[in-house]
Each structure stands twice: as structure tokens, then as C-alpha cells.
């Protein structure tokens, strides 16, 4: 009867660092990455309660369901391999592997609105080349986010030719998946599921997107842009 008490498992928070490589190469069992900032650090852009539920419940839920969906598999498949071969797996793997990758990536892109961050010259040059100006890029990204019907993500990706593109995906899909209509490596992403903003903004998605720009860690985005 005492066995029951030992069934409480402590789930350690893991840290992948902030490289696409470490994010992509993790294997099951997957675990919740710790945040590099305090739960209320993103206020007023994203409130503490939203962060608590989004990270601790939603993200944790994707991880739990992904581990469960993969339980029968004994071989260790990397998160990247799961995404790149999404079409060969059940929908539960697609949704939850996507959910885990997307949220792990998203947290690393964010910083307190009081902290400074700097876009590298290389990234700035690439953005200006593709979108004419940084302001224009933000406008286009925002209009994609507003135009996305239902739940999904907006991405800035580097395609296989190194060219920047804005793209959107439904649900928890992402541009690393073989099922994605536009493929590439994400360097910036925005969660536009209502769970990401509803407590503070309700139906006002445009205000959430507007505030998002105050908490983007451009130093990190620049690192993702540079990463091979
Ligand atoms: Mn989310």
C-alpha cells in the first residue's frame, strides 16, 4: 500500500539552451524546458497568469501527450525527426511534437520589455532585402497573424536558399514538418492561439501582436538566423 506514495514522480525542468540544434536533437522522454525569465517578466505584454497556464499547463500537456503517444516506441527518435516525418506518424504525434517544439522555441524568443536586445546587422540586412524595411516586415508579419483563421502560428523562416519568408501554420504544425506547405527553418514565431493572449486581450488579437514586438529578443532571433 505504501507503493502509492512513491508513484509521485518529480518532473525536472530541462534546459535546452537556446540553439535550434539542442532543441531539435532532444529525444524522448521529453520534458518541460525552464524559462529564462521570471513568470511575470513579460508584463504588461503577457501577464503572469497567462504565462503560468501557457507554460505549466498547455506546454506541459503537449509533452505529456507526446511521451504517451510514443510509449510503445523503444527507439529514440529526435524531435526533429518526428517533425520531418510527421506524415508517417499518427495525428497525436503531429499535434504534440509540434506543440512541444513550437512552445520550447517561442519561450526562447521572449524577454522583458525592460531588457534591451539588438538585431544583428546581418539579420537587418536580410530583412531589409526581403521586406524593404524592418517596419514593413513587422506590418507584414502582423497582417499574417491577423489573417490566420482559428488557432495557429506565424513564422519568419529561412528557406533552403537562405531567403527569409513569412508563413503561417494551423494548429501546432510548423515549417519543419514534411506536411507544411512552406518549409524552412523558423527564426521567429508567434503563437496566435487564444490561450496565448485571451486573459489579457480577449478578442483583441491585434493588441497582443502589437505588444509582442516589445518582448521579442532580437539578439536571440539573430542567433537563430546565424545558426547553420
Ligand atoms: Mn500556445
PDB file of C-alpha atoms and ligand atoms in Angstrom:
ATOM      1  CA  UNK A   1       0.000   0.000   0.000  1.00  0.00           C
ATOM      2  CA  UNK A   2       2.928   2.347   0.504  1.00  0.00           C
ATOM      3  CA  UNK A   3       3.817   1.931  -3.131  1.00  0.00           C
ATOM      4  CA  UNK A   4       1.234   4.519  -3.995  1.00  0.00           C
ATOM      5  CA  UNK A   5       3.206   7.225  -2.247  1.00  0.00           C
ATOM      6  CA  UNK A   6       6.244   6.507  -4.343  1.00  0.00           C
ATOM      7  CA  UNK A   7       4.349   6.931  -7.549  1.00  0.00           C
ATOM      8  CA  UNK A   8       4.594  10.689  -7.314  1.00  0.00           C
ATOM      9  CA  UNK A   9       7.200  11.463  -9.898  1.00  0.00           C
ATOM     10  CA  UNK A  10       9.183  14.649  -9.781  1.00  0.00           C
ATOM     11  CA  UNK A  11       9.399  16.107 -13.238  1.00  0.00           C
ATOM     12  CA  UNK A  12      12.626  18.042 -13.531  1.00  0.00           C
ATOM     13  CA  UNK A  13      12.663  21.110 -15.736  1.00  0.00           C
ATOM     14  CA  UNK A  14      15.158  20.707 -18.502  1.00  0.00           C
ATOM     15  CA  UNK A  15      17.057  23.357 -20.321  1.00  0.00           C
ATOM     16  CA  UNK A  16      17.898  23.068 -23.994  1.00  0.00           C
ATOM     17  CA  UNK A  17      19.918  26.229 -24.115  1.00  0.00           C
ATOM     18  CA  UNK A  18      18.917  28.413 -26.993  1.00  0.00           C
ATOM     19  CA  UNK A  19      20.082  26.785 -30.159  1.00  0.00           C
ATOM     20  CA  UNK A  20      17.988  25.118 -32.823  1.00  0.00           C
ATOM     21  CA  UNK A  21      20.379  22.201 -32.662  1.00  0.00           C
ATOM     22  CA  UNK A  22      19.741  21.453 -28.986  1.00  0.00           C
ATOM     23  CA  UNK A  23      16.011  21.966 -29.485  1.00  0.00           C
ATOM     24  CA  UNK A  24      15.912  19.628 -32.483  1.00  0.00           C
ATOM     25  CA  UNK A  25      18.140  16.879 -31.107  1.00  0.00           C
ATOM     26  CA  UNK A  26      16.293  16.141 -27.873  1.00  0.00           C
ATOM     27  CA  UNK A  27      14.787  12.667 -27.558  1.00  0.00           C
ATOM     28  CA  UNK A  28      12.067  11.025 -25.519  1.00  0.00           C
ATOM     29  CA  UNK A  29      11.100  11.201 -22.761  1.00  0.00           C
ATOM     30  CA  UNK A  30      10.614  14.898 -23.451  1.00  0.00           C
ATOM     31  CA  UNK A  31      10.427  17.341 -20.561  1.00  0.00           C
ATOM     32  CA  UNK A  32       9.378  20.896 -19.907  1.00  0.00           C
ATOM     33  CA  UNK A  33      12.153  23.439 -20.503  1.00  0.00           C
ATOM     34  CA  UNK A  34      12.645  26.035 -17.809  1.00  0.00           C
ATOM     35  CA  UNK A  35      12.031  29.664 -18.678  1.00  0.00           C
ATOM     36  CA  UNK A  36      15.000  32.009 -18.829  1.00  0.00           C
ATOM     37  CA  UNK A  37      12.876  34.777 -17.266  1.00  0.00           C
ATOM     38  CA  UNK A  38      10.538  35.176 -14.269  1.00  0.00           C
ATOM     39  CA  UNK A  39       6.915  34.284 -14.825  1.00  0.00           C
ATOM     40  CA  UNK A  40       5.866  37.974 -14.628  1.00  0.00           C
ATOM     41  CA  UNK A  41       8.834  39.338 -16.590  1.00  0.00           C
ATOM     42  CA  UNK A  42       6.891  39.815 -19.808  1.00  0.00           C
ATOM     43  CA  UNK A  43       4.230  42.072 -18.277  1.00  0.00           C
ATOM     44  CA  UNK A  44       2.400  44.053 -19.479  1.00  0.00           C
ATOM     45  CA  UNK A  45       2.731  42.359 -22.870  1.00  0.00           C
ATOM     46  CA  UNK A  46       1.993  38.889 -21.480  1.00  0.00           C
ATOM     47  CA  UNK A  47       0.621  38.626 -17.933  1.00  0.00           C
ATOM     48  CA  UNK A  48       1.967  36.209 -15.304  1.00  0.00           C
ATOM     49  CA  UNK A  49      -1.201  34.105 -15.119  1.00  0.00           C
ATOM     50  CA  UNK A  50      -1.199  33.534 -18.870  1.00  0.00           C
ATOM     51  CA  UNK A  51       2.456  32.509 -18.714  1.00  0.00           C
ATOM     52  CA  UNK A  52       1.821  30.190 -15.779  1.00  0.00           C
ATOM     53  CA  UNK A  53      -1.010  28.369 -17.558  1.00  0.00           C
ATOM     54  CA  UNK A  54       0.579  28.508 -21.008  1.00  0.00           C
ATOM     55  CA  UNK A  55       3.939  27.117 -19.905  1.00  0.00           C
ATOM     56  CA  UNK A  56       2.911  24.964 -16.944  1.00  0.00           C
ATOM     57  CA  UNK A  57      -0.335  23.524 -18.309  1.00  0.00           C
ATOM     58  CA  UNK A  58      -0.576  23.848 -22.087  1.00  0.00           C
ATOM     59  CA  UNK A  59       3.069  23.193 -22.918  1.00  0.00           C
ATOM     60  CA  UNK A  60       3.323  20.525 -20.239  1.00  0.00           C
ATOM     61  CA  UNK A  61       0.202  18.917 -21.702  1.00  0.00           C
ATOM     62  CA  UNK A  62       1.757  18.605 -25.162  1.00  0.00           C
ATOM     63  CA  UNK A  63       4.828  16.981 -23.619  1.00  0.00           C
ATOM     64  CA  UNK A  64       2.781  14.559 -21.552  1.00  0.00           C
ATOM     65  CA  UNK A  65       0.699  13.546 -24.569  1.00  0.00           C
ATOM     66  CA  UNK A  66       3.730  13.240 -26.829  1.00  0.00           C
ATOM     67  CA  UNK A  67       5.507  10.931 -24.388  1.00  0.00           C
ATOM     68  CA  UNK A  68       2.322   8.906 -24.094  1.00  0.00           C
ATOM     69  CA  UNK A  69       1.910   8.668 -27.869  1.00  0.00           C
ATOM     70  CA  UNK A  70       5.492   7.403 -28.199  1.00  0.00           C
ATOM     71  CA  UNK A  71       5.375   5.000 -25.262  1.00  0.00           C
ATOM     72  CA  UNK A  72       5.366   1.893 -27.421  1.00  0.00           C
ATOM     73  CA  UNK A  73       8.426   3.005 -29.374  1.00  0.00           C
ATOM     74  CA  UNK A  74      11.704   1.828 -27.947  1.00  0.00           C
ATOM     75  CA  UNK A  75      13.984   3.588 -30.419  1.00  0.00           C
ATOM     76  CA  UNK A  76      14.910   7.148 -29.578  1.00  0.00           C
ATOM     77  CA  UNK A  77      13.683   9.414 -32.319  1.00  0.00           C
ATOM     78  CA  UNK A  78      14.773  13.031 -32.149  1.00  0.00           C
ATOM     79  CA  UNK A  79      12.156  15.753 -32.040  1.00  0.00           C
ATOM     80  CA  UNK A  80      13.406  16.996 -35.404  1.00  0.00           C
ATOM     81  CA  UNK A  81      12.975  13.543 -36.985  1.00  0.00           C
ATOM     82  CA  UNK A  82       9.433  13.340 -35.648  1.00  0.00           C
ATOM     83  CA  UNK A  83       8.606  16.678 -37.256  1.00  0.00           C
ATOM     84  CA  UNK A  84      10.390  15.954 -40.537  1.00  0.00           C
ATOM     85  CA  UNK A  85       8.412  12.680 -40.849  1.00  0.00           C
ATOM     86  CA  UNK A  86       5.101  13.895 -39.473  1.00  0.00           C
ATOM     87  CA  UNK A  87       3.118  12.309 -42.309  1.00  0.00           C
ATOM     88  CA  UNK A  88       4.238   8.825 -41.183  1.00  0.00           C
ATOM     89  CA  UNK A  89       3.013   9.258 -37.608  1.00  0.00           C
ATOM     90  CA  UNK A  90      -0.457   9.416 -36.038  1.00  0.00           C
ATOM     91  CA  UNK A  91      -2.108  12.801 -35.633  1.00  0.00           C
ATOM     92  CA  UNK A  92      -1.380  12.771 -31.883  1.00  0.00           C
ATOM     93  CA  UNK A  93       2.364  12.824 -32.650  1.00  0.00           C
ATOM     94  CA  UNK A  94       1.950  15.628 -35.185  1.00  0.00           C
ATOM     95  CA  UNK A  95      -0.048  17.784 -32.755  1.00  0.00           C
ATOM     96  CA  UNK A  96       2.036  17.165 -29.655  1.00  0.00           C
ATOM     97  CA  UNK A  97       5.531  17.061 -31.182  1.00  0.00           C
ATOM     98  CA  UNK A  98       4.602  20.322 -32.901  1.00  0.00           C
ATOM     99  CA  UNK A  99       3.196  21.710 -29.666  1.00  0.00           C
ATOM    100  CA  UNK A 100       6.367  20.854 -27.766  1.00  0.00           C
ATOM    101  CA  UNK A 101       8.783  22.216 -30.384  1.00  0.00           C
ATOM    102  CA  UNK A 102       6.773  25.378 -31.029  1.00  0.00           C
ATOM    103  CA  UNK A 103       6.441  26.355 -27.372  1.00  0.00           C
ATOM    104  CA  UNK A 104      10.045  25.478 -26.482  1.00  0.00           C
ATOM    105  CA  UNK A 105      11.136  27.715 -29.360  1.00  0.00           C
ATOM    106  CA  UNK A 106       8.678  30.503 -28.507  1.00  0.00           C
ATOM    107  CA  UNK A 107       9.894  30.919 -24.896  1.00  0.00           C
ATOM    108  CA  UNK A 108      13.447  31.470 -26.081  1.00  0.00           C
ATOM    109  CA  UNK A 109      12.324  34.355 -28.308  1.00  0.00           C
ATOM    110  CA  UNK A 110      10.923  36.397 -25.437  1.00  0.00           C
ATOM    111  CA  UNK A 111      12.454  38.867 -22.982  1.00  0.00           C
ATOM    112  CA  UNK A 112      11.228  41.507 -20.561  1.00  0.00           C
ATOM    113  CA  UNK A 113      10.096  44.727 -22.256  1.00  0.00           C
ATOM    114  CA  UNK A 114      12.636  46.482 -19.993  1.00  0.00           C
ATOM    115  CA  UNK A 115      15.560  44.453 -21.305  1.00  0.00           C
ATOM    116  CA  UNK A 116      17.416  45.519 -24.383  1.00  0.00           C
ATOM    117  CA  UNK A 117      18.067  43.313 -27.375  1.00  0.00           C
ATOM    118  CA  UNK A 118      19.717  44.006 -30.666  1.00  0.00           C
ATOM    119  CA  UNK A 119      19.140  42.764 -34.171  1.00  0.00           C
ATOM    120  CA  UNK A 120      22.410  41.814 -35.844  1.00  0.00           C
ATOM    121  CA  UNK A 121      23.476  43.734 -38.937  1.00  0.00           C
ATOM    122  CA  UNK A 122      23.309  40.517 -40.944  1.00  0.00           C
ATOM    123  CA  UNK A 123      19.675  39.884 -39.978  1.00  0.00           C
ATOM    124  CA  UNK A 124      18.721  43.523 -40.506  1.00  0.00           C
ATOM    125  CA  UNK A 125      20.258  43.422 -43.965  1.00  0.00           C
ATOM    126  CA  UNK A 126      18.363  40.227 -44.851  1.00  0.00           C
ATOM    127  CA  UNK A 127      15.060  41.672 -43.578  1.00  0.00           C
ATOM    128  CA  UNK A 128      15.523  44.920 -45.499  1.00  0.00           C
ATOM    129  CA  UNK A 129      16.458  42.975 -48.620  1.00  0.00           C
ATOM    130  CA  UNK A 130      13.285  40.890 -48.434  1.00  0.00           C
ATOM    131  CA  UNK A 131      10.759  43.285 -46.907  1.00  0.00           C
ATOM    132  CA  UNK A 132      12.228  46.729 -47.747  1.00  0.00           C
ATOM    133  CA  UNK A 133      12.372  47.810 -44.076  1.00  0.00           C
ATOM    134  CA  UNK A 134      12.071  46.383 -40.568  1.00  0.00           C
ATOM    135  CA  UNK A 135       8.839  48.344 -40.094  1.00  0.00           C
ATOM    136  CA  UNK A 136       7.440  46.877 -43.265  1.00  0.00           C
ATOM    137  CA  UNK A 137       8.423  43.388 -42.139  1.00  0.00           C
ATOM    138  CA  UNK A 138       6.571  43.903 -38.840  1.00  0.00           C
ATOM    139  CA  UNK A 139       3.494  45.087 -40.716  1.00  0.00           C
ATOM    140  CA  UNK A 140       3.504  42.053 -42.992  1.00  0.00           C
ATOM    141  CA  UNK A 141       4.073  39.675 -40.079  1.00  0.00           C
ATOM    142  CA  UNK A 142       1.204  41.354 -38.198  1.00  0.00           C
ATOM    143  CA  UNK A 143      -1.160  41.089 -41.131  1.00  0.00           C
ATOM    144  CA  UNK A 144      -0.388  37.357 -41.469  1.00  0.00           C
ATOM    145  CA  UNK A 145      -1.096  36.952 -37.730  1.00  0.00           C
ATOM    146  CA  UNK A 146      -4.399  38.810 -38.039  1.00  0.00           C
ATOM    147  CA  UNK A 147      -5.365  36.907 -41.154  1.00  0.00           C
ATOM    148  CA  UNK A 148      -4.832  33.480 -39.638  1.00  0.00           C
ATOM    149  CA  UNK A 149      -8.264  31.990 -39.016  1.00  0.00           C
ATOM    150  CA  UNK A 150      -8.584  29.972 -35.816  1.00  0.00           C
ATOM    151  CA  UNK A 151      -5.533  28.627 -33.999  1.00  0.00           C
ATOM    152  CA  UNK A 152      -2.014  28.540 -35.328  1.00  0.00           C
ATOM    153  CA  UNK A 153       1.368  30.189 -35.625  1.00  0.00           C
ATOM    154  CA  UNK A 154       3.054  32.874 -37.696  1.00  0.00           C
ATOM    155  CA  UNK A 155       6.679  32.315 -38.614  1.00  0.00           C
ATOM    156  CA  UNK A 156       9.666  34.077 -40.045  1.00  0.00           C
ATOM    157  CA  UNK A 157      11.649  31.326 -41.709  1.00  0.00           C
ATOM    158  CA  UNK A 158      14.892  30.933 -43.563  1.00  0.00           C
ATOM    159  CA  UNK A 159      14.187  28.757 -46.605  1.00  0.00           C
ATOM    160  CA  UNK A 160      16.642  26.310 -48.170  1.00  0.00           C
ATOM    161  CA  UNK A 161      18.132  29.121 -50.264  1.00  0.00           C
ATOM    162  CA  UNK A 162      18.721  31.243 -47.157  1.00  0.00           C
ATOM    163  CA  UNK A 163      15.887  33.589 -48.125  1.00  0.00           C
ATOM    164  CA  UNK A 164      13.565  34.984 -45.443  1.00  0.00           C
ATOM    165  CA  UNK A 165       9.831  34.351 -45.726  1.00  0.00           C
ATOM    166  CA  UNK A 166       6.764  34.870 -43.568  1.00  0.00           C
ATOM    167  CA  UNK A 167       4.463  31.875 -43.354  1.00  0.00           C
ATOM    168  CA  UNK A 168       1.617  30.597 -41.175  1.00  0.00           C
ATOM    169  CA  UNK A 169       0.638  27.124 -39.988  1.00  0.00           C
ATOM    170  CA  UNK A 170      -2.593  25.802 -38.488  1.00  0.00           C
ATOM    171  CA  UNK A 171      -2.911  24.193 -35.064  1.00  0.00           C
ATOM    172  CA  UNK A 172       0.544  23.074 -33.812  1.00  0.00           C
ATOM    173  CA  UNK A 173       2.069  22.476 -37.242  1.00  0.00           C
ATOM    174  CA  UNK A 174       5.334  24.201 -38.093  1.00  0.00           C
ATOM    175  CA  UNK A 175       7.572  24.759 -41.139  1.00  0.00           C
ATOM    176  CA  UNK A 176       9.921  21.896 -40.164  1.00  0.00           C
ATOM    177  CA  UNK A 177       7.149  19.371 -40.858  1.00  0.00           C
ATOM    178  CA  UNK A 178       7.022  17.417 -44.098  1.00  0.00           C
ATOM    179  CA  UNK A 179       3.317  18.284 -44.288  1.00  0.00           C
ATOM    180  CA  UNK A 180       3.960  22.051 -44.210  1.00  0.00           C
ATOM    181  CA  UNK A 181       3.103  23.843 -47.443  1.00  0.00           C
ATOM    182  CA  UNK A 182       6.033  26.239 -46.966  1.00  0.00           C
ATOM    183  CA  UNK A 183       9.092  24.654 -45.416  1.00  0.00           C
ATOM    184  CA  UNK A 184      12.089  26.253 -43.785  1.00  0.00           C
ATOM    185  CA  UNK A 185      13.894  26.923 -40.534  1.00  0.00           C
ATOM    186  CA  UNK A 186      11.967  29.161 -38.131  1.00  0.00           C
ATOM    187  CA  UNK A 187      13.951  32.055 -36.662  1.00  0.00           C
ATOM    188  CA  UNK A 188      10.928  33.856 -35.162  1.00  0.00           C
ATOM    189  CA  UNK A 189       7.448  32.605 -34.328  1.00  0.00           C
ATOM    190  CA  UNK A 190       4.286  33.893 -32.706  1.00  0.00           C
ATOM    191  CA  UNK A 191       1.642  31.793 -31.005  1.00  0.00           C
ATOM    192  CA  UNK A 192      -1.771  33.119 -32.030  1.00  0.00           C
ATOM    193  CA  UNK A 193      -3.846  30.517 -30.229  1.00  0.00           C
ATOM    194  CA  UNK A 194      -6.349  32.273 -27.968  1.00  0.00           C
ATOM    195  CA  UNK A 195      -4.774  30.556 -24.937  1.00  0.00           C
ATOM    196  CA  UNK A 196      -1.689  32.718 -25.582  1.00  0.00           C
ATOM    197  CA  UNK A 197      -3.481  36.019 -25.032  1.00  0.00           C
ATOM    198  CA  UNK A 198      -7.129  35.608 -24.033  1.00  0.00           C
ATOM    199  CA  UNK A 199      -6.863  36.503 -20.304  1.00  0.00           C
ATOM    200  CA  UNK A 200      -5.441  39.946 -21.064  1.00  0.00           C
ATOM    201  CA  UNK A 201      -6.731  40.701 -24.514  1.00  0.00           C
ATOM    202  CA  UNK A 202      -9.888  38.575 -25.071  1.00  0.00           C
ATOM    203  CA  UNK A 203     -10.765  39.070 -28.751  1.00  0.00           C
ATOM    204  CA  UNK A 204      -8.188  41.836 -29.323  1.00  0.00           C
ATOM    205  CA  UNK A 205      -5.562  39.816 -31.154  1.00  0.00           C
ATOM    206  CA  UNK A 206      -4.108  42.936 -32.790  1.00  0.00           C
ATOM    207  CA  UNK A 207      -3.218  44.461 -29.387  1.00  0.00           C
ATOM    208  CA  UNK A 208      -1.436  41.245 -28.396  1.00  0.00           C
ATOM    209  CA  UNK A 209       0.561  41.244 -31.622  1.00  0.00           C
ATOM    210  CA  UNK A 210       1.392  44.899 -31.189  1.00  0.00           C
ATOM    211  CA  UNK A 211       2.753  44.268 -27.660  1.00  0.00           C
ATOM    212  CA  UNK A 212       4.660  41.212 -28.855  1.00  0.00           C
ATOM    213  CA  UNK A 213       7.205  43.483 -30.563  1.00  0.00           C
ATOM    214  CA  UNK A 214       8.168  44.919 -27.128  1.00  0.00           C
ATOM    215  CA  UNK A 215       9.238  41.490 -25.874  1.00  0.00           C
ATOM    216  CA  UNK A 216      10.976  39.989 -28.914  1.00  0.00           C
ATOM    217  CA  UNK A 217      14.565  39.121 -28.093  1.00  0.00           C
ATOM    218  CA  UNK A 218      16.212  40.190 -31.347  1.00  0.00           C
ATOM    219  CA  UNK A 219      19.603  39.049 -30.086  1.00  0.00           C
ATOM    220  CA  UNK A 220      18.231  35.507 -29.935  1.00  0.00           C
ATOM    221  CA  UNK A 221      16.456  35.796 -33.295  1.00  0.00           C
ATOM    222  CA  UNK A 222      19.752  36.972 -34.794  1.00  0.00           C
ATOM    223  CA  UNK A 223      21.475  33.914 -33.319  1.00  0.00           C
ATOM    224  CA  UNK A 224      18.901  31.622 -34.888  1.00  0.00           C
ATOM    225  CA  UNK A 225      19.381  33.421 -38.193  1.00  0.00           C
ATOM    226  CA  UNK A 226      23.139  32.850 -37.983  1.00  0.00           C
ATOM    227  CA  UNK A 227      22.941  29.222 -36.884  1.00  0.00           C
ATOM    228  CA  UNK A 228      23.861  26.649 -39.527  1.00  0.00           C
TER     229      UNK A 228
HETATM  230 MN1  LIG B   1       0.414  28.045 -27.047  1.00  0.00          MN
END
